[in-house]
Coordinates of C-alpha atoms (C1' of nucleotides) in Angstrom, one line a residue:
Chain A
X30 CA 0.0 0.0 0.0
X31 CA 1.9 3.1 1.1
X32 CA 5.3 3.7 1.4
X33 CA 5.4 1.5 5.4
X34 CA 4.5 -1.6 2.7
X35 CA 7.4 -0.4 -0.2
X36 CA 9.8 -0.2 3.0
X37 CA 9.2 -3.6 4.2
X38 CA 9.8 -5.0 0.8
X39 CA 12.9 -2.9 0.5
X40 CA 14.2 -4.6 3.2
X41 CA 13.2 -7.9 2.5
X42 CA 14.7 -7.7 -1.0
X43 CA 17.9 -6.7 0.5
X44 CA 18.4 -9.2 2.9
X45 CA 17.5 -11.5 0.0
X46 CA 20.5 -10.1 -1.5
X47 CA 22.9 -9.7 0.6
X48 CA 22.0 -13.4 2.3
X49 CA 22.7 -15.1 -1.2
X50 CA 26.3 -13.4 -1.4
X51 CA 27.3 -14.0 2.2
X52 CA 24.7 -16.4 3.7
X53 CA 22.7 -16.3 6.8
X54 CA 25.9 -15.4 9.1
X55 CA 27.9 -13.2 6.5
X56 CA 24.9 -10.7 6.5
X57 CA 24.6 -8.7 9.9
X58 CA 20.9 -6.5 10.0
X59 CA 22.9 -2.9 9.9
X60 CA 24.1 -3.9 6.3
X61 CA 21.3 -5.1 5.3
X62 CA 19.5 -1.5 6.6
X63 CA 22.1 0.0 4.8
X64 CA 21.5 -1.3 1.8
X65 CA 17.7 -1.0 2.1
X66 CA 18.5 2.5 2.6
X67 CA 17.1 2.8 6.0
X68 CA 18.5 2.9 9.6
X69 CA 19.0 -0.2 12.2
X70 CA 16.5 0.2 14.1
X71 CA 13.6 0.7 11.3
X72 CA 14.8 -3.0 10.7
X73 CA 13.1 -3.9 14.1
X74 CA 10.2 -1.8 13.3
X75 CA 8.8 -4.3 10.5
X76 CA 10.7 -7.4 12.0
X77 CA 10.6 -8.6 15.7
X78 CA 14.0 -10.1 15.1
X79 CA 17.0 -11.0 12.3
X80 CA 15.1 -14.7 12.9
X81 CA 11.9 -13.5 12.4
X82 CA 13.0 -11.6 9.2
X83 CA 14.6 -14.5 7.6
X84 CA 11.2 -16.7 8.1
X85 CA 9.2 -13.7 6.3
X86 CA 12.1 -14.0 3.7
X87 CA 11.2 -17.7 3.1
X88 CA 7.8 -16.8 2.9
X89 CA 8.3 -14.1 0.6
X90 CA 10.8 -15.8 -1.8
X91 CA 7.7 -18.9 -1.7
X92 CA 5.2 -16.6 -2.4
X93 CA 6.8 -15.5 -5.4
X94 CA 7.6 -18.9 -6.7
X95 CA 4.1 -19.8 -6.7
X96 CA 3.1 -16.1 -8.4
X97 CA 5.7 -16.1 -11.0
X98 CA 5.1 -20.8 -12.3
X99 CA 1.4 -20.2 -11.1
X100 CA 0.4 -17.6 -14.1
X101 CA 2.4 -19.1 -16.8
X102 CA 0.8 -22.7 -16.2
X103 CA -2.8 -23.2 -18.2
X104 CA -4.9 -25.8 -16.7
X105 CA -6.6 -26.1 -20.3
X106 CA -3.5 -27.4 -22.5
X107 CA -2.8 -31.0 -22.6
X108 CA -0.9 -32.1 -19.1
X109 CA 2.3 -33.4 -21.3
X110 CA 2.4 -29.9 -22.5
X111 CA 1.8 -28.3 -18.8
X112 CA 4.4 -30.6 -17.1
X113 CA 7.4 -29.2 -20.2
X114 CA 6.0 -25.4 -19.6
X115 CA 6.3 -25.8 -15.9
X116 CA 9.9 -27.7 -16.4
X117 CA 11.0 -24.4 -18.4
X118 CA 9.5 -22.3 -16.2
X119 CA 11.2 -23.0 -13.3
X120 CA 14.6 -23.3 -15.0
X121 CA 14.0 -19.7 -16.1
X122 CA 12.6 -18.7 -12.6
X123 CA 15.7 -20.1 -11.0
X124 CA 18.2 -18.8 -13.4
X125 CA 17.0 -15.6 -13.8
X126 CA 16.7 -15.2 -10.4
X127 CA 19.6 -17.2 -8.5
X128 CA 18.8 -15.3 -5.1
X129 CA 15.4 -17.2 -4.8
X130 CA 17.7 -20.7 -5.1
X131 CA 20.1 -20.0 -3.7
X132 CA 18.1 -18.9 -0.2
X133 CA 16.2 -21.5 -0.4
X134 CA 18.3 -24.0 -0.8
X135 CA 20.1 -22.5 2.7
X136 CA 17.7 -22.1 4.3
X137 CA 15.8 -25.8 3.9
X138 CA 19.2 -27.0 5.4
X139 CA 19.7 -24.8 8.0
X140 CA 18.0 -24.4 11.6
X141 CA 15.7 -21.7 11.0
X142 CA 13.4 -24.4 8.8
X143 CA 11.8 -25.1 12.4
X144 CA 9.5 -27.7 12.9
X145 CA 6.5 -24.9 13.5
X146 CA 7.9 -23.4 9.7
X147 CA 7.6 -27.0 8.0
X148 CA 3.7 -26.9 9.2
X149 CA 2.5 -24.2 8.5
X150 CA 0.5 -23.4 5.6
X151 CA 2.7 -23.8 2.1
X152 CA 0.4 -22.5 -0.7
X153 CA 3.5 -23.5 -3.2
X154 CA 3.5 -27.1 -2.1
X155 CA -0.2 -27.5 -2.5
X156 CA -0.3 -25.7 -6.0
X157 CA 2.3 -28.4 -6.9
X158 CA 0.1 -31.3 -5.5
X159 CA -2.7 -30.1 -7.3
X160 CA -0.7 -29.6 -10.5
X161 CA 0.9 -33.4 -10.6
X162 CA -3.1 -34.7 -9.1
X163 CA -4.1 -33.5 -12.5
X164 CA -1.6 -35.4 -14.1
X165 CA -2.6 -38.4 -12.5
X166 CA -6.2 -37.9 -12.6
X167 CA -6.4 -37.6 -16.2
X168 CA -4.3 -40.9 -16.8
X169 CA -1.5 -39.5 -18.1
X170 CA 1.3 -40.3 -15.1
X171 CA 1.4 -43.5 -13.5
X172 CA -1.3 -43.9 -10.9
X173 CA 1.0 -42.6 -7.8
X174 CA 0.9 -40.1 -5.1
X175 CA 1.2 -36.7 -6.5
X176 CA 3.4 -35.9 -3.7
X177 CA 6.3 -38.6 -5.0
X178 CA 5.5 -37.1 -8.4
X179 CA 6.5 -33.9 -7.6
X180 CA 9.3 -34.8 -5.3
X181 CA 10.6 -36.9 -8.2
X182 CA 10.4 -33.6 -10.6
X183 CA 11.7 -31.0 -8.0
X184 CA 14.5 -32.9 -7.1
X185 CA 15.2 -33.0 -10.5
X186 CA 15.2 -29.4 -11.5
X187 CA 16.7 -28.3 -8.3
X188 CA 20.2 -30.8 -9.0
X189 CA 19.8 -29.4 -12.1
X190 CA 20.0 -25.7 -11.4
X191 CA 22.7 -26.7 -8.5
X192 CA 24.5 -28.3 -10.9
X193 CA 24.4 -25.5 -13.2
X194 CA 25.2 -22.3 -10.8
X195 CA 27.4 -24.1 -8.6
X196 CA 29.7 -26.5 -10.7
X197 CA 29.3 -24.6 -14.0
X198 CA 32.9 -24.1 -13.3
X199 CA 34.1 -27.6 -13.4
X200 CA 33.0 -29.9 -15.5
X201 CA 30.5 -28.2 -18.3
X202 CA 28.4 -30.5 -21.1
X203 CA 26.8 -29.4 -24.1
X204 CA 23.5 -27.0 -23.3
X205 CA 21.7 -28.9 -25.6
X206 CA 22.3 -32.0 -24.0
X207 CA 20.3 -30.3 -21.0
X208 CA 17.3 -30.0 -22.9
X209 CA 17.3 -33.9 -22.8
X210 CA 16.6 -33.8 -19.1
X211 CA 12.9 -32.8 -19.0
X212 CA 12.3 -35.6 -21.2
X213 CA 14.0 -38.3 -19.2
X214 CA 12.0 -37.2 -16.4
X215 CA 8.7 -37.6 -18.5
X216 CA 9.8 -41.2 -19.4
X217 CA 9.9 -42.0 -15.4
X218 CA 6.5 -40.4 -14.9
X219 CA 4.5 -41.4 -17.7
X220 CA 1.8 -43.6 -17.7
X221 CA 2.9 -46.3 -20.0
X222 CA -0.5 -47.2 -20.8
X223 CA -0.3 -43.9 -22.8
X224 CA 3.1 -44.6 -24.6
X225 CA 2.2 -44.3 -28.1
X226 CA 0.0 -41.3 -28.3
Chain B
X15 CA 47.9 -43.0 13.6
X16 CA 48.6 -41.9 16.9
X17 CA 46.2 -40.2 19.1
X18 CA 46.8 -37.2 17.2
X19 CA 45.1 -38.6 14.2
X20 CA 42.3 -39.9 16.6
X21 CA 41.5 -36.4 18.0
X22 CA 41.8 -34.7 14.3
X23 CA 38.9 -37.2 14.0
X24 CA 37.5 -36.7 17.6
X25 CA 36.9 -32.5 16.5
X26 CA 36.0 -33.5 13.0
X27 CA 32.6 -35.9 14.2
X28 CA 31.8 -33.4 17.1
X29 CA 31.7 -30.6 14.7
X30 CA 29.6 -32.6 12.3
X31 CA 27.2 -33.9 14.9
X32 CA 26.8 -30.0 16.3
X33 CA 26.5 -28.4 12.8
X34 CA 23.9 -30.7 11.9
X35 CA 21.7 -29.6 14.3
X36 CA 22.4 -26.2 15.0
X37 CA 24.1 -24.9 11.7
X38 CA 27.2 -22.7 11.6
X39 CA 26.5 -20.0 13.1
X40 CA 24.9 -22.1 15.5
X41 CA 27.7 -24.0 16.8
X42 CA 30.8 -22.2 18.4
X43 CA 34.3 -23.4 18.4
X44 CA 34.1 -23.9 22.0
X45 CA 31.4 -26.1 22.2
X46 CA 33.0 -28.2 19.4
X47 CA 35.8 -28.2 21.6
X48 CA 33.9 -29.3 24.4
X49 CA 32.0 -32.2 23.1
X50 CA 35.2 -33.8 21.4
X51 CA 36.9 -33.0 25.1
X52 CA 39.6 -31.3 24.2
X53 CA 40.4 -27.6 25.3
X54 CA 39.0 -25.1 22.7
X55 CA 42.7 -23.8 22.2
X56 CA 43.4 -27.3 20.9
X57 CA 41.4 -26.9 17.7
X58 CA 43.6 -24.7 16.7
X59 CA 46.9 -26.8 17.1
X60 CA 44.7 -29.7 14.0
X61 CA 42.9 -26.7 11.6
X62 CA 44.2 -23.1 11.1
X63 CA 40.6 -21.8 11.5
X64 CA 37.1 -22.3 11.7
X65 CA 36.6 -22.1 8.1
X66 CA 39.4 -24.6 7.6
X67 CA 37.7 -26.9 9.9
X68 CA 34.9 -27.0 8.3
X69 CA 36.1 -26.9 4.7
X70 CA 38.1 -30.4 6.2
X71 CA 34.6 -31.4 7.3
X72 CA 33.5 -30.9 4.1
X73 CA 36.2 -32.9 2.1
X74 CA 36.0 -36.0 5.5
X75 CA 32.1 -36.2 4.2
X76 CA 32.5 -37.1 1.5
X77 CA 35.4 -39.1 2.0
X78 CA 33.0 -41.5 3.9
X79 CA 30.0 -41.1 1.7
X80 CA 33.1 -42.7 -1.1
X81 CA 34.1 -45.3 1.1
X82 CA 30.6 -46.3 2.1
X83 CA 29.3 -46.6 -1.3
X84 CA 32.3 -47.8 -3.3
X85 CA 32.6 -50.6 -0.8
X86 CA 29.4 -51.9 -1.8
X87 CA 29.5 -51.6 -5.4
X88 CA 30.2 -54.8 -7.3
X89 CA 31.5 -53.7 -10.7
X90 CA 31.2 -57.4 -12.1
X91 CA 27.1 -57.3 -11.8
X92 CA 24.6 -56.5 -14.8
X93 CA 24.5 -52.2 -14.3
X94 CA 20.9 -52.7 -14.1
X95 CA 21.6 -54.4 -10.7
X96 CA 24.1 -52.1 -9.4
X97 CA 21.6 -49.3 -10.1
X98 CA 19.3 -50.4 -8.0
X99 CA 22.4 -51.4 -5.2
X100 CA 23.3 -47.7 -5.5
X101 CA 19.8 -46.3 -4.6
X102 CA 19.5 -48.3 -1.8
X103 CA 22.8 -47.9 -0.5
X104 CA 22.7 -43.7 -1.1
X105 CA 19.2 -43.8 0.6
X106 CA 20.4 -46.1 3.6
X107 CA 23.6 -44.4 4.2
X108 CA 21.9 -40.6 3.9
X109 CA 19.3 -42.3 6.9
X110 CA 21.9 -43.6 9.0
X111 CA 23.9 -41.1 8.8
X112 CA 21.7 -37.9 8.7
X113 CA 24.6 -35.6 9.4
X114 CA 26.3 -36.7 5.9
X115 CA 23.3 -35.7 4.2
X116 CA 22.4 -32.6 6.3
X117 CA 25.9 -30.9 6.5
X118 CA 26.5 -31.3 2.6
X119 CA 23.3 -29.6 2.1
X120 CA 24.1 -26.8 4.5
X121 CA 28.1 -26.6 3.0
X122 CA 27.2 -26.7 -1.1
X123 CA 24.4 -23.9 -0.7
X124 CA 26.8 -21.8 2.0
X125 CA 29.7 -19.2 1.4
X126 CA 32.4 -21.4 2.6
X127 CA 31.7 -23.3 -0.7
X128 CA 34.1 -21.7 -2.5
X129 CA 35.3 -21.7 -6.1
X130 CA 38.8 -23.0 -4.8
X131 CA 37.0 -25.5 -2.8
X132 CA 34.9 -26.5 -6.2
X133 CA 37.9 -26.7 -8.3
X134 CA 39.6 -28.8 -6.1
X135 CA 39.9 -32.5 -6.5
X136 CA 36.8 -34.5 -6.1
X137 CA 37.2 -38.7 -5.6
X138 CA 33.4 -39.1 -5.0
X139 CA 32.4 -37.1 -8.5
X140 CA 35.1 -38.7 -10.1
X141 CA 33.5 -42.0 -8.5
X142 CA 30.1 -41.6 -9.6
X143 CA 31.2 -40.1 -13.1
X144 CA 32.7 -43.1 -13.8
X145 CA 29.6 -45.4 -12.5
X146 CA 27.2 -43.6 -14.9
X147 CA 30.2 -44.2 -17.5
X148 CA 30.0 -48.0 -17.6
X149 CA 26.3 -47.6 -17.6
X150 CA 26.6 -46.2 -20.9
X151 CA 29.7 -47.5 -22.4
X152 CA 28.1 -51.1 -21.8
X153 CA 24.7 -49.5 -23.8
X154 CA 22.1 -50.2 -20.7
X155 CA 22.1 -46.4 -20.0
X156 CA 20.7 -43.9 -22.8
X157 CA 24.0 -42.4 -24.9
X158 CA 24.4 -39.6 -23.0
X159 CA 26.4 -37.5 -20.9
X160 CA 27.4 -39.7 -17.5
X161 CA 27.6 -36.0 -16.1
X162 CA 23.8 -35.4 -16.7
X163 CA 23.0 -39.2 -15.6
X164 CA 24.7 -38.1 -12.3
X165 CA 22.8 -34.7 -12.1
X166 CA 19.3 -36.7 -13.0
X167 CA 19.5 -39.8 -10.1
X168 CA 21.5 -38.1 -7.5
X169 CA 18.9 -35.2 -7.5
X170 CA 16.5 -37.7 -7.0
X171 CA 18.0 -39.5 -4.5
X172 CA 18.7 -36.0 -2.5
X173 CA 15.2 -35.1 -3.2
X174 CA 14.1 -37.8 -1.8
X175 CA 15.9 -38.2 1.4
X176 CA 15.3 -34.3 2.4
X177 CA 11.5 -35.0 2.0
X178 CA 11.5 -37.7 4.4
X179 CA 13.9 -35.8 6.8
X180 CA 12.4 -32.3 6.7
X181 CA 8.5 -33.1 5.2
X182 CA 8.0 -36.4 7.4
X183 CA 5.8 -34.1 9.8
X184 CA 3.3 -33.1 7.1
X185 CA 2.3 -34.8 4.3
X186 CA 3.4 -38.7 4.3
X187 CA 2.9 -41.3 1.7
X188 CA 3.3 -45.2 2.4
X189 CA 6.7 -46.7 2.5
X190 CA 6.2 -48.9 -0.3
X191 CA 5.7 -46.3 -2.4
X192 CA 9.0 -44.8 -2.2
X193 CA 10.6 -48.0 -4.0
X194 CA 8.7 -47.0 -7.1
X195 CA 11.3 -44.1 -7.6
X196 CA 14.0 -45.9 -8.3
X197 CA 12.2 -47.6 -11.3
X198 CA 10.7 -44.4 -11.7
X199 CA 14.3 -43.0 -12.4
X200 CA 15.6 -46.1 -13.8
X201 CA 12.9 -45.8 -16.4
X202 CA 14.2 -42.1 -17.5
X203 CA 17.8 -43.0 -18.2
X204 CA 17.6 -46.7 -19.4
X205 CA 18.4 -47.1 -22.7
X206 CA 15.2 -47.8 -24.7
X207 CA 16.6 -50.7 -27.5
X208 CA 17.3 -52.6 -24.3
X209 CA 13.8 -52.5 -22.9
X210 CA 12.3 -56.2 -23.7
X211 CA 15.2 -57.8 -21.9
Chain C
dA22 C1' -4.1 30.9 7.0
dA23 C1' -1.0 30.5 10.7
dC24 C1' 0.2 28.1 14.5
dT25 C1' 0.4 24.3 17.9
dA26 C1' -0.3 19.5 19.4
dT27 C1' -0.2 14.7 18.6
dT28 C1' 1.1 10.7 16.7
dG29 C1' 4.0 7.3 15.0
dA30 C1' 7.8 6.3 12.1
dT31 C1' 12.8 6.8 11.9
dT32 C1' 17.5 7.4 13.4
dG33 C1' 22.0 5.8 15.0
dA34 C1' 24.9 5.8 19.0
dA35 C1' 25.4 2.9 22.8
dC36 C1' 24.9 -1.6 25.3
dG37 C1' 25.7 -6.1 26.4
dT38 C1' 26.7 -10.5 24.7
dT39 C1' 28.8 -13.9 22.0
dC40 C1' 32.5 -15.8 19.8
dA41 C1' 36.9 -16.8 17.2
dT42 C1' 41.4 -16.6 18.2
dT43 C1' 45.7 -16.0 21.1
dC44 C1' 49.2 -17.1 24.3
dA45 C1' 51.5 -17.6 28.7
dG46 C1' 51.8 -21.3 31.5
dT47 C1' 51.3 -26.5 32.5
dC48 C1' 52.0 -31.2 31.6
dA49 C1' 53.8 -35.6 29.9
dA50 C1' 56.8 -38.4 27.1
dG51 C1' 61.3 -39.5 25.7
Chain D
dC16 C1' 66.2 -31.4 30.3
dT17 C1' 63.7 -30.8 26.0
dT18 C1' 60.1 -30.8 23.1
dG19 C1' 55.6 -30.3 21.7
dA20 C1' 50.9 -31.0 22.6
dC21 C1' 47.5 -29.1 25.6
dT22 C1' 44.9 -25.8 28.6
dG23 C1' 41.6 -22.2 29.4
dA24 C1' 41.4 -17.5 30.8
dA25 C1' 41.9 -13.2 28.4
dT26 C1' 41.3 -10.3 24.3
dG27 C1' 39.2 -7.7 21.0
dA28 C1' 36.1 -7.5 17.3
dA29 C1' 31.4 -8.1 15.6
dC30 C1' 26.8 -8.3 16.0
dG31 C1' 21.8 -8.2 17.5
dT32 C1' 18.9 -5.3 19.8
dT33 C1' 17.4 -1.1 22.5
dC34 C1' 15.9 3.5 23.2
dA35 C1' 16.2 8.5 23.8
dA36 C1' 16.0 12.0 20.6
dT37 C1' 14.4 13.7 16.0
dC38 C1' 11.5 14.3 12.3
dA39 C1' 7.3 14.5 9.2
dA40 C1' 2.7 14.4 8.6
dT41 C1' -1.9 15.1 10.1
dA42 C1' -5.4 17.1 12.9
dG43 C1' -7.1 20.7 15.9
dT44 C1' -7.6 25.6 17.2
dT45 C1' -7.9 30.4 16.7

DNA sequence: AACTATTGATTGAACGTTCATTCAGTCAAG
DNA sequence: CTTGACTGAATGAACGTTCAATCAATAGTT
């Protein structure tokens, strides 16, 4: 709304930042107010503590997720064509924006993913369930749990990002060869019963 | 060797055991000290730093993760079978030893995951390079990069072991469920003229 | 219009704590 | 006696958090 809501973002998106570069311990609240622009203090003002800030962060960086995949997916088109958009999408998503990755990946591991955090309401996780139910529902994955489903697919596409923004470095194959990826995944999920469509 | 080597060791498991449960910045020298009952002065006479202590923590993880795995690997079986040998033995040894799984987690998405630290040598991707390489070379595996093979299972199998640890409280699925993923993943990569066997 | 009062956000210096690291002194083995 | 590991109290820097003081905006009064 007004400008309280802008400066609440402001921070957010700075501790997203500056908690990508240096991690969770690397990034003390005065430069992240600094870089927001605002005093240390103001910090506390939107935040009860640096904890409580990173927990909105997760939030926030979920939120987006689900905003950004959510609106590019159309529940009309076929589901073999949904599951590639989605694949692509989230590649994009992750590549053009490494922070939301990279912050999650942290912060899963670490010890601010609190029991109360894991069950509380996830609106991304349920999206996903709902996206994979479809794909089971309409007979076109194997008749399984859309939660393996999707674990099976994230896990996927997350080693896959790693792979590419951590060990890019190292050892590099063709892009192209990438491309092949989505596919093998399909061939796991598919219901075989629909093979030669 | 000597008690030397078996205090090196001593700080190594204590610091693994404390960082997996309270991260990082979550576990102070001293306590490491402490719990592997040793002076915190004496840390400093086996690593030059913290950060040196737990990049060696880093490279002693995977170390045993190698050791574990290779052990059990029988390079004289049909691939199809060791496939399935590997799964198992990733999934059993991430489970028993939930430290492994949590501190590589915590170290490849952190700062102290350096590009010196990624360039360096790396036995256990050299290891599993080479595991996806037979797969191929002997035709059972689709003709593709054994890089991408690695990205495509070990994703999976990382997927899949962070679920159960971090999602057990919310949503579950029945156990016998979860050994449809291997085939699951087995179907995405095996070669297709190989099928009818 | 001009002026004052009130409210609540904002500031940043200061506080108290925590922690990595050091080092002078102790100890044990050869 | 010598050597080198070991100890743990001491050091100093860094950081999360607080709070008295300031500021800006709005409402109220004449």
């Amino acid at each position: 709304m007004d400008q309280t809501q802008d400066k609440r973002i402001l921070i957010l998106e700075s501790a997203l930042e500056l908690i990508r570069e240096n991690g969770f311990h690397g990034t003390p609240v005065s430069i992240v107010a600094k870089h927001a622009g605002v005093a240390a203090g103001t910090v506390y003002t939107y935040f009860k503590s640096k904890d409580e800030l990173i927990v909105a962060l997760y939030h926030y960086v979920k939120a987006g997720l689900l905003s950004e995949i959510s609106a590019k997916d159309h529940a009309s088109d076929p589901f073999q064509k949904r599951f590639f958009a989605l694949w692509n999408n989230l590649i994009q998503v992750y590549l053009n924006k490494p922070a939301f990755q990279k912050f999650l990946e942290q912060f899963i591991s670490s010890p601010y993913n609190s029991p109360e955090v894991q069950s509380g309401p996830d609106p991304w996780g349920d999206w996903l369930f709902q996206f994979f139910k479809d794909g089971v529902d309409s007979q076109t994955l194997k008749p399984l749990s859309p939660n393996i489903l999707a674990v099976m697919v994230m896990g996927s596409v997350i080693s896959l990002v790693r792979y590419r923004v951590y060990f890019k470095l190292k050892k590099s194959f063709a892009e192209q060869e990438l491309q092949l990826i989505p596919q093998m995944v399909w061939d796991g999920i598919k219901n075989p019963q629909e093979t030669n469509l």
